[in-house]
Short mmCIF file of C-alpha atoms in Angstrom, two decimals:
data_model
loop_
_atom_site.label_atom_id
_atom_site.label_comp_id
_atom_site.label_asym_id
_atom_site.label_seq_id
_atom_site.Cartn_x
_atom_site.Cartn_y
_atom_site.Cartn_z
CA TRP A 19 -3.50 -51.57 -22.55
CA GLY A 20 -1.32 -48.41 -22.19
CA VAL A 21 -4.14 -46.76 -21.63
CA LEU A 22 -5.27 -48.99 -18.86
CA LEU A 23 -1.95 -49.25 -17.14
CA LEU A 24 -1.75 -44.82 -16.90
CA LEU A 25 -5.61 -45.59 -15.35
CA ALA A 26 -3.45 -47.34 -12.90
CA PHE A 27 -0.55 -45.70 -11.89
CA ALA A 28 -3.30 -42.57 -12.16
CA ALA A 29 -5.48 -44.20 -9.18
CA PHE A 30 -2.83 -46.56 -7.48
CA GLY A 31 0.72 -44.90 -8.02
CA LEU A 32 0.09 -40.87 -7.80
CA PRO A 33 -1.52 -41.65 -4.05
CA LEU A 34 1.00 -42.87 -3.26
CA LEU A 35 3.73 -40.74 -4.66
CA ALA A 36 2.03 -37.26 -4.72
CA GLY A 37 2.27 -34.75 -1.54
CA GLU A 38 -0.53 -33.23 -0.12
CA TYR A 39 -0.61 -29.96 -2.27
CA LEU A 40 -0.53 -31.90 -5.63
CA LEU A 41 -3.22 -34.20 -4.42
CA ASN A 42 -5.51 -31.14 -2.87
CA SER A 43 -4.18 -27.88 -5.44
CA ILE A 44 -3.67 -29.88 -8.19
CA LEU A 45 -4.70 -32.92 -9.15
CA VAL A 46 -8.34 -32.33 -7.62
CA PRO A 47 -9.09 -29.00 -9.05
CA PHE A 48 -7.64 -30.37 -12.35
CA LEU A 49 -10.64 -33.20 -11.95
CA VAL A 50 -13.13 -30.78 -11.43
CA PHE A 51 -12.31 -28.55 -14.10
CA SER A 52 -11.90 -31.15 -16.09
CA LEU A 53 -15.66 -32.45 -16.21
CA ALA A 54 -16.77 -28.77 -16.88
CA ALA A 55 -14.86 -28.51 -19.60
CA ILE A 56 -16.28 -31.91 -20.95
CA GLY A 57 -19.34 -30.23 -20.29
CA LEU A 58 -18.75 -26.58 -21.78
CA ASN A 59 -17.70 -28.44 -25.25
CA ILE A 60 -20.53 -30.24 -25.34
CA LEU A 61 -22.60 -27.65 -25.42
CA THR A 62 -19.72 -25.05 -27.78
CA GLY A 63 -17.52 -27.65 -29.86
CA TYR A 64 -20.70 -29.78 -30.31
CA CYS A 65 -23.23 -28.39 -31.24
CA GLY A 66 -21.68 -25.43 -31.59
CA GLN A 67 -23.65 -22.44 -29.07
CA LEU A 68 -21.07 -19.69 -27.16
CA SER A 69 -21.32 -19.98 -23.67
CA LEU A 70 -20.23 -17.72 -21.53
CA GLY A 71 -22.10 -19.00 -18.60
CA THR A 72 -20.65 -21.66 -16.80
CA GLY A 73 -19.90 -19.99 -14.15
CA GLY A 74 -23.75 -19.65 -12.96
CA PHE A 75 -24.25 -23.01 -13.13
CA MET A 76 -21.41 -24.03 -11.16
CA ALA A 77 -23.21 -22.04 -8.30
CA CYS A 78 -26.62 -23.90 -9.41
CA GLY A 79 -24.76 -27.45 -8.99
CA ALA A 80 -22.99 -25.92 -5.02
CA PHE A 81 -26.00 -24.56 -4.47
CA PHE A 82 -28.56 -27.39 -5.22
CA ALA A 83 -26.01 -29.97 -3.59
CA TYR A 84 -26.01 -27.99 -0.25
CA LYS A 85 -29.44 -27.84 0.14
CA LEU A 86 -30.77 -31.62 -0.78
CA THR A 87 -27.28 -32.43 1.73
CA THR A 88 -29.11 -30.40 3.69
CA ALA A 89 -32.47 -31.16 3.84
CA PHE A 90 -32.18 -34.98 3.19
CA PRO A 91 -28.85 -35.85 4.67
CA GLU A 92 -29.89 -40.45 4.37
CA ILE A 93 -29.18 -39.68 0.64
CA HIS A 94 -25.90 -40.72 -0.39
CA ILE A 95 -23.39 -37.93 -1.21
CA VAL A 96 -23.53 -39.76 -5.77
CA ALA A 97 -27.07 -39.50 -5.78
CA ILE A 98 -26.86 -35.29 -4.11
CA PHE A 99 -24.12 -34.89 -7.22
CA LEU A 100 -26.28 -36.52 -9.73
CA LEU A 101 -29.51 -34.49 -8.53
CA ALA A 102 -27.93 -31.06 -8.50
CA GLY A 103 -26.49 -31.97 -11.62
CA LEU A 104 -30.02 -32.44 -13.55
CA GLY A 105 -31.84 -29.72 -11.18
CA THR A 106 -28.39 -27.74 -12.79
CA ALA A 107 -29.46 -29.47 -16.47
CA PHE A 108 -33.31 -27.95 -15.90
CA VAL A 109 -31.81 -24.48 -15.26
CA GLY A 110 -29.47 -25.05 -18.26
CA ILE A 111 -32.84 -25.58 -20.20
CA LEU A 112 -34.22 -22.24 -19.71
CA PHE A 113 -31.93 -20.14 -20.15
CA GLY A 114 -31.05 -22.19 -23.39
CA ILE A 115 -34.13 -21.34 -24.95
CA PRO A 116 -32.89 -17.74 -26.11
CA SER A 117 -30.72 -20.30 -27.79
CA LEU A 118 -33.60 -21.04 -30.12
CA ARG A 119 -33.84 -17.19 -32.09
CA ILE A 120 -30.43 -16.00 -31.60
CA LYS A 121 -26.36 -17.61 -31.63
CA GLY A 122 -23.02 -16.60 -32.50
CA PHE A 123 -22.38 -13.67 -29.55
CA TYR A 124 -25.78 -12.55 -29.14
CA LEU A 125 -26.24 -15.33 -27.48
CA ALA A 126 -23.05 -15.08 -25.51
CA VAL A 127 -24.25 -11.74 -23.94
CA ALA A 128 -26.88 -13.53 -23.09
CA THR A 129 -25.86 -16.47 -21.24
CA LEU A 130 -23.31 -14.19 -20.04
CA ALA A 131 -26.24 -12.22 -17.66
CA ALA A 132 -27.70 -15.53 -17.13
CA GLN A 133 -24.94 -15.85 -15.11
CA PHE A 134 -24.81 -12.25 -13.69
CA PHE A 135 -28.71 -12.93 -12.43
CA LEU A 136 -27.47 -16.47 -11.33
CA ILE A 137 -24.75 -15.51 -8.61
CA TRP A 138 -27.49 -12.59 -7.44
CA VAL A 139 -30.12 -15.03 -7.08
CA PHE A 140 -27.73 -16.90 -4.64
CA ASN A 141 -26.49 -13.79 -2.85
CA LYS A 142 -29.60 -11.93 -2.53
CA PHE A 143 -32.63 -14.66 -1.14
CA GLY A 144 -30.73 -16.39 2.16
CA TRP A 145 -32.54 -19.69 1.88
CA TRP A 146 -30.05 -20.89 -0.81
CA THR A 147 -28.00 -20.67 2.52
CA ASN A 148 -29.88 -21.42 5.47
CA TYR A 149 -29.98 -18.40 6.03
CA SER A 150 -26.30 -18.07 6.73
CA PRO A 151 -25.50 -14.49 7.89
CA SER A 152 -22.37 -14.53 6.06
CA GLY A 153 -23.93 -16.00 3.24
CA VAL A 154 -21.91 -18.46 3.23
CA ILE A 155 -22.54 -22.43 2.81
CA SER A 156 -19.96 -25.22 4.36
CA ALA A 157 -19.80 -28.88 3.30
CA PRO A 158 -20.42 -31.46 5.64
CA PRO A 159 -18.54 -33.95 5.54
CA ARG A 160 -20.26 -36.90 4.07
CA GLU A 161 -18.94 -40.80 2.83
CA VAL A 162 -18.52 -42.52 0.06
CA VAL A 163 -18.60 -46.20 1.00
CA PRO A 164 -18.07 -46.43 5.44
CA GLY A 165 -14.72 -44.84 7.44
CA VAL A 166 -14.07 -42.82 3.58
CA VAL A 167 -14.96 -39.15 3.80
CA VAL A 168 -14.41 -37.03 0.49
CA THR A 169 -16.53 -34.01 0.75
CA GLY A 170 -15.87 -31.02 3.33
CA THR A 171 -11.90 -30.50 5.74
CA SER A 172 -12.57 -33.46 6.72
CA GLY A 173 -11.46 -36.30 4.13
CA THR A 174 -8.03 -36.99 2.55
CA PRO A 175 -6.56 -35.38 0.03
CA ALA A 176 -6.17 -39.49 -1.33
CA ALA A 177 -9.89 -40.15 -1.00
CA LYS A 178 -11.17 -37.32 -2.79
CA TYR A 179 -8.95 -37.67 -5.71
CA LEU A 180 -9.30 -41.19 -5.93
CA PHE A 181 -12.99 -40.13 -6.07
CA LEU A 182 -13.15 -37.29 -8.14
CA LEU A 183 -11.06 -39.70 -10.56
CA GLY A 184 -13.43 -42.35 -11.03
CA PHE A 185 -16.42 -39.61 -10.96
CA VAL A 186 -15.06 -37.76 -13.34
CA ALA A 187 -13.41 -40.81 -15.49
CA VAL A 188 -16.79 -42.27 -15.43
CA LEU A 189 -18.97 -39.31 -17.02
CA ALA A 190 -16.06 -38.67 -19.17
CA LEU A 191 -17.06 -42.74 -20.73
CA VAL A 192 -20.40 -41.32 -20.67
CA ALA A 193 -20.13 -38.31 -22.34
CA LYS A 194 -17.88 -39.99 -25.70
CA ASN A 195 -21.13 -42.60 -26.02
CA LEU A 196 -23.58 -39.81 -26.09
CA VAL A 197 -21.44 -37.61 -28.41
CA ARG A 198 -20.85 -41.16 -30.67
CA SER A 199 -24.35 -41.90 -30.96
CA ARG A 200 -27.66 -40.30 -32.31
CA ILE A 201 -27.97 -37.02 -30.32
CA GLY A 202 -24.45 -35.87 -30.74
CA ARG A 203 -24.83 -36.70 -34.42
CA THR A 204 -27.55 -34.43 -34.15
CA TRP A 205 -25.72 -31.29 -31.91
CA MET A 206 -22.93 -31.60 -34.56
CA ALA A 207 -25.31 -31.22 -38.16
CA ILE A 208 -26.28 -28.27 -36.18
CA ARG A 209 -23.61 -26.96 -36.03
CA ASP A 210 -22.31 -27.53 -38.83
CA MET A 211 -24.95 -26.53 -40.78
CA ASP A 212 -28.05 -25.32 -39.01
CA ILE A 213 -30.72 -24.62 -41.86
CA ALA A 214 -29.80 -27.27 -43.98
CA ALA A 215 -29.53 -29.49 -41.24
CA GLU A 216 -33.23 -28.77 -40.55
CA ILE A 217 -34.52 -29.63 -43.94
CA ILE A 218 -33.45 -32.98 -43.24
CA GLY A 219 -35.38 -33.50 -40.54
CA ILE A 220 -33.62 -32.70 -37.21
CA ARG A 221 -35.51 -30.60 -35.88
CA PRO A 222 -33.19 -27.36 -34.38
CA MET A 223 -35.35 -26.84 -31.34
CA TYR A 224 -34.66 -30.03 -28.99
CA ALA A 225 -30.77 -30.72 -30.39
CA LYS A 226 -29.95 -27.07 -28.96
CA LEU A 227 -31.95 -27.77 -25.85
CA SER A 228 -30.20 -30.61 -25.04
CA ALA A 229 -27.73 -29.88 -25.14
CA PHE A 230 -27.66 -26.77 -23.17
CA ALA A 231 -29.27 -29.79 -20.39
CA VAL A 232 -25.96 -32.24 -20.94
CA SER A 233 -23.59 -29.28 -21.06
CA SER A 234 -24.95 -27.95 -17.68
CA PHE A 235 -25.49 -31.33 -15.99
CA PHE A 236 -21.92 -32.24 -16.14
CA ILE A 237 -21.56 -28.44 -15.87
CA GLY A 238 -23.91 -28.31 -12.80
CA ILE A 239 -21.46 -31.15 -11.19
CA ALA A 240 -18.76 -29.75 -11.40
CA GLY A 241 -19.56 -27.06 -9.05
CA ALA A 242 -20.76 -29.70 -7.16
CA LEU A 243 -17.68 -30.97 -6.88
CA TRP A 244 -16.17 -27.76 -7.02
CA ALA A 245 -17.24 -26.33 -3.53
CA PHE A 246 -17.91 -29.47 -1.39
CA CYS A 247 -14.71 -31.47 -2.20
CA TYR A 248 -12.28 -28.70 -3.05
CA THR A 249 -12.88 -25.69 -0.88
CA GLY A 250 -15.05 -27.22 1.10
CA SER A 251 -17.10 -23.64 1.37
CA VAL A 252 -18.66 -21.49 -0.66
CA GLU A 253 -19.74 -17.99 -1.28
CA ALA A 254 -22.30 -17.36 -4.52
CA LEU A 255 -19.63 -14.80 -5.69
CA ALA A 256 -17.11 -17.29 -5.66
CA PHE A 257 -18.19 -18.78 -9.40
CA GLU A 258 -18.15 -14.50 -10.36
CA ILE A 259 -17.23 -14.12 -13.85
CA ASN A 260 -13.69 -14.91 -13.67
CA ARG A 261 -15.24 -18.54 -13.16
CA SER A 262 -16.87 -19.07 -16.44
CA PHE A 263 -13.58 -17.69 -18.07
CA GLN A 264 -11.47 -20.25 -15.68
CA ALA A 265 -13.03 -23.03 -18.37
CA VAL A 266 -12.48 -21.34 -21.54
CA ASP A 267 -9.04 -19.24 -20.83
CA PRO A 268 -6.05 -22.38 -19.26
CA ARG A 269 -4.18 -19.07 -18.24
CA GLN A 270 -6.42 -18.21 -15.03
CA GLY A 271 -4.66 -21.44 -12.85
CA GLU A 272 -1.80 -23.72 -12.46
CA ALA A 273 -4.24 -26.95 -12.53
CA GLU A 274 -7.18 -24.91 -15.19
CA ALA A 275 -3.57 -25.13 -18.26
CA LEU A 276 -3.72 -29.11 -17.40
CA ALA A 277 -7.62 -29.31 -17.12
CA ILE A 278 -9.03 -26.83 -20.08
CA PRO A 279 -6.14 -28.37 -22.95
CA LEU A 280 -5.89 -31.78 -22.32
CA LEU A 281 -9.97 -32.65 -22.07
CA THR A 282 -11.23 -30.58 -24.70
CA ALA A 283 -8.39 -33.09 -27.01
CA ALA A 284 -9.07 -35.94 -25.26
CA VAL A 285 -12.48 -35.92 -24.33
CA GLY A 286 -14.59 -34.04 -27.67
CA GLY A 287 -12.04 -32.90 -29.87
CA GLY A 288 -14.66 -30.47 -30.88
CA ALA A 289 -14.14 -27.37 -29.64
CA ALA A 290 -10.25 -27.99 -30.05
CA ARG A 291 -10.44 -29.65 -33.86
CA PRO A 292 -10.73 -27.67 -37.16
CA ARG A 293 -14.28 -27.53 -39.21
CA ARG A 294 -14.05 -29.90 -41.93
CA GLY A 295 -15.81 -28.47 -44.58
CA PRO A 296 -19.89 -28.92 -45.29
CA PRO A 297 -21.33 -31.91 -43.19
CA ALA A 298 -21.77 -36.13 -44.43
CA PHE A 299 -25.42 -34.84 -45.62
CA THR A 300 -24.30 -32.54 -48.41
CA ARG A 301 -22.05 -32.78 -51.45
CA SER A 302 -20.34 -30.22 -53.33
CA PRO A 303 -20.34 -30.92 -57.61
CA GLY A 304 -16.86 -31.98 -57.79
CA ARG A 305 -16.06 -33.05 -54.53
CA ARG A 306 -13.10 -35.75 -54.21
CA ASP A 307 -14.28 -39.45 -53.36
CA GLY A 308 -14.80 -39.64 -49.64
CA ALA A 309 -12.11 -42.14 -49.46
CA GLU A 310 -9.70 -40.20 -51.62
CA ALA A 311 -10.20 -37.00 -49.54
CA ALA A 312 -10.22 -38.71 -46.40
CA GLN A 313 -7.05 -40.69 -46.75
CA ASP A 314 -6.24 -36.48 -46.98
CA GLN A 315 -7.04 -36.19 -43.84
CA GLY A 316 -6.12 -38.86 -42.03
CA PRO A 317 -8.07 -40.03 -39.70
CA ASN A 318 -11.48 -39.91 -39.13
CA PRO A 319 -11.76 -36.84 -34.99
CA ASP A 320 -14.99 -39.42 -34.90
CA SER A 321 -13.28 -42.28 -35.22
CA ARG A 322 -12.55 -44.95 -32.42
CA GLU A 323 -8.84 -45.06 -33.39
CA ALA A 324 -8.97 -41.27 -33.31
CA PHE A 325 -11.06 -41.23 -29.98
CA GLU A 326 -8.54 -43.75 -28.96
CA MET A 327 -4.73 -41.32 -30.15
CA ARG A 328 -7.29 -38.27 -27.77
CA PHE A 329 -7.40 -40.56 -24.75
CA LYS A 330 -3.73 -41.63 -24.99
CA SER A 331 -2.16 -38.59 -25.45
CA LEU A 332 -4.34 -36.88 -22.26
CA CYS A 333 -2.95 -39.99 -20.02
CA LEU A 334 0.66 -39.60 -20.88
CA ALA A 335 0.51 -35.79 -20.22
CA ALA A 336 -1.33 -35.97 -17.14
CA ALA A 337 1.11 -38.36 -15.86
CA GLY A 338 4.15 -37.06 -16.70
CA ALA A 339 2.14 -33.36 -15.84
CA ALA A 340 2.07 -34.87 -12.26
CA LEU A 341 5.27 -37.01 -11.60
CA LEU A 342 7.32 -33.50 -12.61
CA ALA A 343 4.55 -31.80 -10.08
CA THR A 344 5.34 -34.14 -7.58
CA ALA A 345 9.06 -34.23 -7.53
CA ALA A 346 8.74 -29.83 -7.71
CA THR A 347 6.72 -30.32 -4.92
CA ALA A 348 8.34 -32.50 -2.20
CA PRO A 349 9.60 -31.14 0.84
CA ALA A 350 12.47 -29.90 1.31
CA PRO A 351 14.08 -31.13 4.88
CA ALA A 352 13.67 -28.23 7.39
CA ALA A 353 17.19 -26.70 8.99
CA ALA A 354 17.57 -26.69 12.52
CA GLN A 355 17.02 -23.82 15.03
CA GLU A 356 14.92 -21.47 11.72
CA GLN A 357 11.97 -20.91 12.79
CA TYR A 358 9.36 -20.50 9.28
CA ILE A 359 6.82 -18.43 8.25
CA PRO A 360 4.37 -18.76 5.39
CA LEU A 361 3.28 -14.66 4.42
CA LEU A 362 -0.20 -15.02 2.51
CA VAL A 363 -0.09 -12.22 0.48
CA TYR A 364 -1.79 -9.57 -2.29
CA LYS A 365 0.70 -7.54 -4.40
CA SER A 366 -1.87 -8.23 -6.84
CA GLY A 367 -5.49 -8.12 -7.45
CA PRO A 368 -8.11 -5.25 -6.64
CA TYR A 369 -6.35 -3.71 -3.17
CA ALA A 370 -2.99 -4.24 -4.22
CA PRO A 371 -2.30 -0.54 -3.62
CA ASN A 372 -2.97 -1.28 0.92
CA GLY A 373 -1.35 -5.03 -0.01
CA ILE A 374 1.87 -4.15 -1.24
CA PRO A 375 3.21 -1.99 1.25
CA ILE A 376 1.70 -3.87 3.77
CA ALA A 377 4.04 -7.06 1.87
CA ALA A 378 6.99 -4.88 2.03
CA GLY A 379 6.45 -3.63 6.13
CA TRP A 380 6.34 -7.66 7.11
CA GLU A 381 10.26 -8.44 4.70
CA ASP A 382 11.31 -5.36 6.86
CA TYR A 383 10.48 -6.01 9.80
CA LEU A 384 11.11 -9.90 9.87
CA LYS A 385 14.41 -8.98 8.29
CA LEU A 386 14.50 -6.61 11.26
CA ILE A 387 14.79 -9.35 13.93
CA ASN A 388 17.25 -10.73 11.82
CA ALA A 389 19.83 -8.42 11.62
CA ARG A 390 18.99 -6.61 15.25
CA ASP A 391 18.43 -9.28 18.34
CA GLY A 392 19.07 -12.69 15.77
CA GLY A 393 16.24 -13.81 15.43
CA VAL A 394 13.78 -14.82 18.32
CA GLY A 395 15.77 -16.12 21.26
CA GLY A 396 18.45 -17.01 19.14
CA VAL A 397 16.39 -18.95 16.35
CA LYS A 398 16.57 -17.55 12.97
CA LEU A 399 13.28 -16.66 11.11
CA VAL A 400 12.56 -18.22 7.74
CA TRP A 401 9.43 -17.05 5.54
CA GLU A 402 8.04 -18.03 2.09
CA GLU A 403 5.47 -15.83 0.45
CA CYS A 404 2.25 -16.56 -2.10
CA ASP A 405 0.79 -13.42 -3.93
CA THR A 406 -2.89 -14.68 -3.52
CA GLY A 407 -3.83 -11.56 -5.28
CA TYR A 408 -7.01 -11.13 -2.96
CA ASN A 409 -8.71 -14.17 -4.10
CA ASN A 410 -10.25 -17.11 -2.03
CA ASP A 411 -9.28 -19.85 -4.29
CA ARG A 412 -5.87 -18.45 -5.19
CA GLY A 413 -5.11 -18.50 -0.82
CA VAL A 414 -6.20 -21.63 -0.72
CA GLU A 415 -3.44 -23.32 -3.19
CA CYS A 416 -0.82 -20.10 -1.47
CA TYR A 417 -1.88 -21.94 1.79
CA GLU A 418 -1.58 -25.71 1.16
CA ARG A 419 1.60 -25.27 -0.89
CA LEU A 420 3.16 -23.11 2.24
CA LYS A 421 1.81 -24.89 5.39
CA LYS A 422 4.78 -27.43 6.59
CA PRO A 423 4.55 -28.83 10.11
CA THR A 424 7.11 -25.88 11.59
CA ALA A 425 4.87 -23.02 10.91
CA ALA A 426 4.31 -20.70 13.36
CA GLY A 427 1.08 -19.78 11.53
CA VAL A 428 -0.72 -18.28 8.72
CA GLN A 429 -2.04 -14.38 8.85
CA PRO A 430 -4.85 -14.14 4.87
CA LEU A 431 -5.40 -10.44 5.23
CA SER A 432 -8.11 -11.64 3.44
CA THR A 433 -11.40 -12.43 5.62
CA GLY A 434 -12.63 -14.63 2.14
CA ILE A 435 -9.55 -16.59 2.26
CA THR A 436 -10.28 -17.04 6.68
CA TYR A 437 -12.88 -18.65 5.86
CA ALA A 438 -11.45 -21.33 3.32
CA LEU A 439 -8.76 -22.07 5.56
CA ILE A 440 -10.43 -22.38 9.24
CA ASP A 441 -11.18 -25.89 9.06
CA ARG A 442 -7.78 -26.67 7.22
CA ALA A 443 -5.70 -24.32 9.53
CA THR A 444 -7.67 -26.27 12.38
CA GLN A 445 -7.13 -29.88 11.01
CA ASP A 446 -3.33 -29.06 9.99
CA LYS A 447 -2.43 -27.99 13.55
CA ILE A 448 -2.16 -24.27 12.42
CA PRO A 449 -2.98 -21.70 14.38
CA LEU A 450 -4.28 -18.85 12.36
CA PHE A 451 -4.97 -15.17 12.56
CA SER A 452 -7.39 -12.99 11.94
CA SER A 453 -6.44 -9.41 13.11
CA GLY A 454 -9.92 -7.43 13.21
CA TYR A 455 -11.16 -9.24 10.40
CA GLY A 456 -12.34 -12.94 9.34
CA ARG A 457 -15.58 -15.10 11.28
CA THR A 458 -16.11 -13.47 14.21
CA SER A 459 -18.26 -16.13 15.34
CA ALA A 460 -14.68 -17.92 15.38
CA SER A 461 -13.10 -15.83 18.62
CA TYR A 462 -14.67 -18.66 20.38
CA GLY A 463 -12.32 -20.82 21.12
CA PRO A 464 -13.61 -24.31 22.29
CA VAL A 465 -15.57 -24.43 19.07
CA PHE A 466 -12.09 -22.51 16.91
CA PRO A 467 -9.14 -23.67 18.87
CA TYR A 468 -6.71 -23.15 16.47
CA VAL A 469 -8.21 -19.05 15.20
CA PHE A 470 -7.35 -15.83 17.02
CA MET A 471 -8.72 -12.53 15.86
CA PRO A 472 -6.92 -10.29 18.90
CA PRO A 473 -7.25 -7.26 19.15
CA LEU A 474 -11.68 -6.86 17.73
CA THR A 475 -13.96 -8.65 15.09
CA TYR A 476 -16.65 -7.11 13.62
CA TRP A 477 -19.27 -7.61 15.59
CA SER A 478 -17.02 -5.91 18.53
CA GLY A 479 -15.87 -3.03 15.86
CA ALA A 480 -20.40 -2.49 14.98
CA ASP A 481 -20.53 -2.73 18.48
CA VAL A 482 -17.71 -0.17 18.80
CA ILE A 483 -19.13 2.10 16.56
CA VAL A 484 -22.62 2.70 17.79
CA GLN A 485 -21.31 3.16 20.82
CA TYR A 486 -19.49 6.32 19.67
CA ILE A 487 -22.33 7.11 17.51
CA SER A 488 -24.28 7.50 20.73
CA GLU A 489 -22.04 9.39 22.70
CA GLN A 490 -21.46 11.98 19.54
CA GLU A 491 -25.84 12.02 20.16
CA GLY A 492 -26.49 12.39 23.40
CA GLY A 493 -26.74 8.69 24.02
CA ASP A 494 -30.70 8.67 22.93
CA LEU A 495 -30.41 7.24 19.25
CA SER A 496 -33.89 7.24 18.55
CA ASP A 497 -35.34 8.69 14.99
CA LYS A 498 -31.75 8.35 13.81
CA LYS A 499 -30.11 6.67 11.24
CA VAL A 500 -27.80 5.23 10.39
CA ALA A 501 -26.68 4.05 7.20
CA LEU A 502 -23.87 0.55 7.11
CA VAL A 503 -21.94 0.59 3.58
CA TYR A 504 -19.92 -3.76 2.87
CA HIS A 505 -18.89 -5.12 0.56
CA ASP A 506 -21.67 -7.10 -1.08
CA SER A 507 -20.13 -10.61 0.03
CA ALA A 508 -20.05 -13.15 3.33
CA TYR A 509 -17.24 -10.83 4.74
CA GLY A 510 -18.96 -7.51 4.73
CA LYS A 511 -22.07 -8.99 5.78
CA GLU A 512 -20.67 -9.59 8.86
CA PRO A 513 -21.61 -7.08 11.05
CA ILE A 514 -25.63 -6.98 9.75
CA ALA A 515 -26.32 -9.03 11.81
CA THR A 516 -25.16 -6.75 14.95
CA LEU A 517 -26.93 -4.05 14.29
CA GLU A 518 -29.50 -5.10 13.68
CA ARG A 519 -29.79 -6.38 16.63
CA LEU A 520 -28.60 -3.16 18.43
CA ALA A 521 -31.38 -0.44 16.05
CA GLU A 522 -34.03 -2.65 17.99
CA GLU A 523 -32.35 -1.59 21.45
CA GLU A 524 -31.30 1.11 20.11
CA GLY A 525 -34.18 2.58 18.37
CA PHE A 526 -31.85 4.52 14.74
CA GLU A 527 -33.29 2.54 12.28
CA LEU A 528 -30.45 0.52 9.98
CA SER A 529 -30.47 1.27 6.01
CA LEU A 530 -27.86 -0.86 4.43
CA PHE A 531 -25.63 -0.15 1.20
CA PRO A 532 -24.45 -2.81 -0.64
CA VAL A 533 -21.12 -2.45 -3.13
CA ALA A 534 -20.11 -4.85 -5.03
CA HIS A 535 -16.78 -6.56 -5.34
CA PRO A 536 -14.55 -4.82 -5.92
CA GLY A 537 -16.17 -1.75 -3.53
CA LEU A 538 -13.77 0.25 -5.62
CA GLU A 539 -17.02 1.75 -6.87
CA GLN A 540 -18.53 4.45 -4.60
CA LYS A 541 -19.84 7.35 -6.06
CA ALA A 542 -23.23 6.68 -6.58
CA THR A 543 -24.15 5.02 -2.90
CA TRP A 544 -22.31 7.81 -1.39
CA LEU A 545 -25.55 10.32 -3.35
CA GLN A 546 -28.32 8.57 -2.63
CA ILE A 547 -26.75 8.37 1.51
CA GLY A 548 -26.72 12.30 0.37
CA ARG A 549 -29.88 12.30 -0.61
CA GLN A 550 -31.92 10.47 1.77
#
């Protein structure tokens, strides 16, 4: 009964007590990574197969769901997510084949290679994004029941949270029954002693590949939920190697710090519990009676009582964390005669050398306005800062944390973060400024009324550069070569369509040279340009 009461509180109490930030930026990603943790725990915790390709399999689920949604809009969104999981399960089987011959560190390296290969596929071939010039996919709004939108940015945080809570709870129950069934026992036998398991008739190929398939199924659904219910729009690079580490390292983020230890302890116990020695079908000479050993060890970790204890611990910890977060994130009353300005900065990450002086300059300027002019029109400026690390997901979290109805506007200082915030800022009616970066098409005011891009865009910047080169060449660019060195991401690709159009009109040859993130190593690229 205690578990049912806690679940009822999570379903009916938390949506009433929690604010938008807690629901949208903490609980929603918490539930998504809970599902990813369940999938990874099946593979690594129960079957003993190391994997570092979680991010790649999440990308499979996200892009499969996007293609299914756009190709078959009449299919229900729940069916879309399940089909995306099935597609990811097939991919997991393909990349699980090496596990039949290798194990341990070598298998981890093989799955890491799969991670990079999958991201390359989704980033290289435009078919996955319906040939979007930017390479970004945007989740269309879909209803789980009539009138309740749970995908994209149109859905309310409470609707998304309740949908994910029910979805993850059902899949967690499925996972629990799987690991307690015959197939779960074969996974544990392979994990504990694969040679002995094969001797008694267990087929390692079936056990390992089924674990890869089931694990990838859960992780693929988690990736689809991440893209559709949390970010709303995503690119392939959002599922880079750091996303894989978020499923195994609880230090990667706020929501993940809750999800990983709680879920491994509650649902699986596989990766979280110590090994208990040889499997049940072996017995060393001199071993004590099984009942005596069990009495010393405590409850069997696979028993119903142990599972209920772990599940109660999960619910208590989650409820306590949610209540603390609710109190911590309660909005303070707005002070009179003050203009609030949220500052999204990047003092850490690969571009910190640029971001640190920009953040310091902003703060100095705001202090100067208050000290010299008494604010703006007699209204003092107040601000709050959040470090995005030039990371899209962290940028969304910072926006949700800092946004207030009185915010003057937001400047993300990142094209990727701008992409992720356009729909959110429009829905919140908070002006979004992206001067010289961002999504170029957002400069069209009738469609994007809350996005402002003075004084130029990627498109106009590319046009100005070509005009300058043309002037230097006497107005004739025919038989000339123009090279574009760009960040291999959605925002780096922004000027390509404009340059391709100008190449047709001006007659020059366009060469493209993508640079992998973070784009700091360009020596080989420039040597290649020099040779050509």
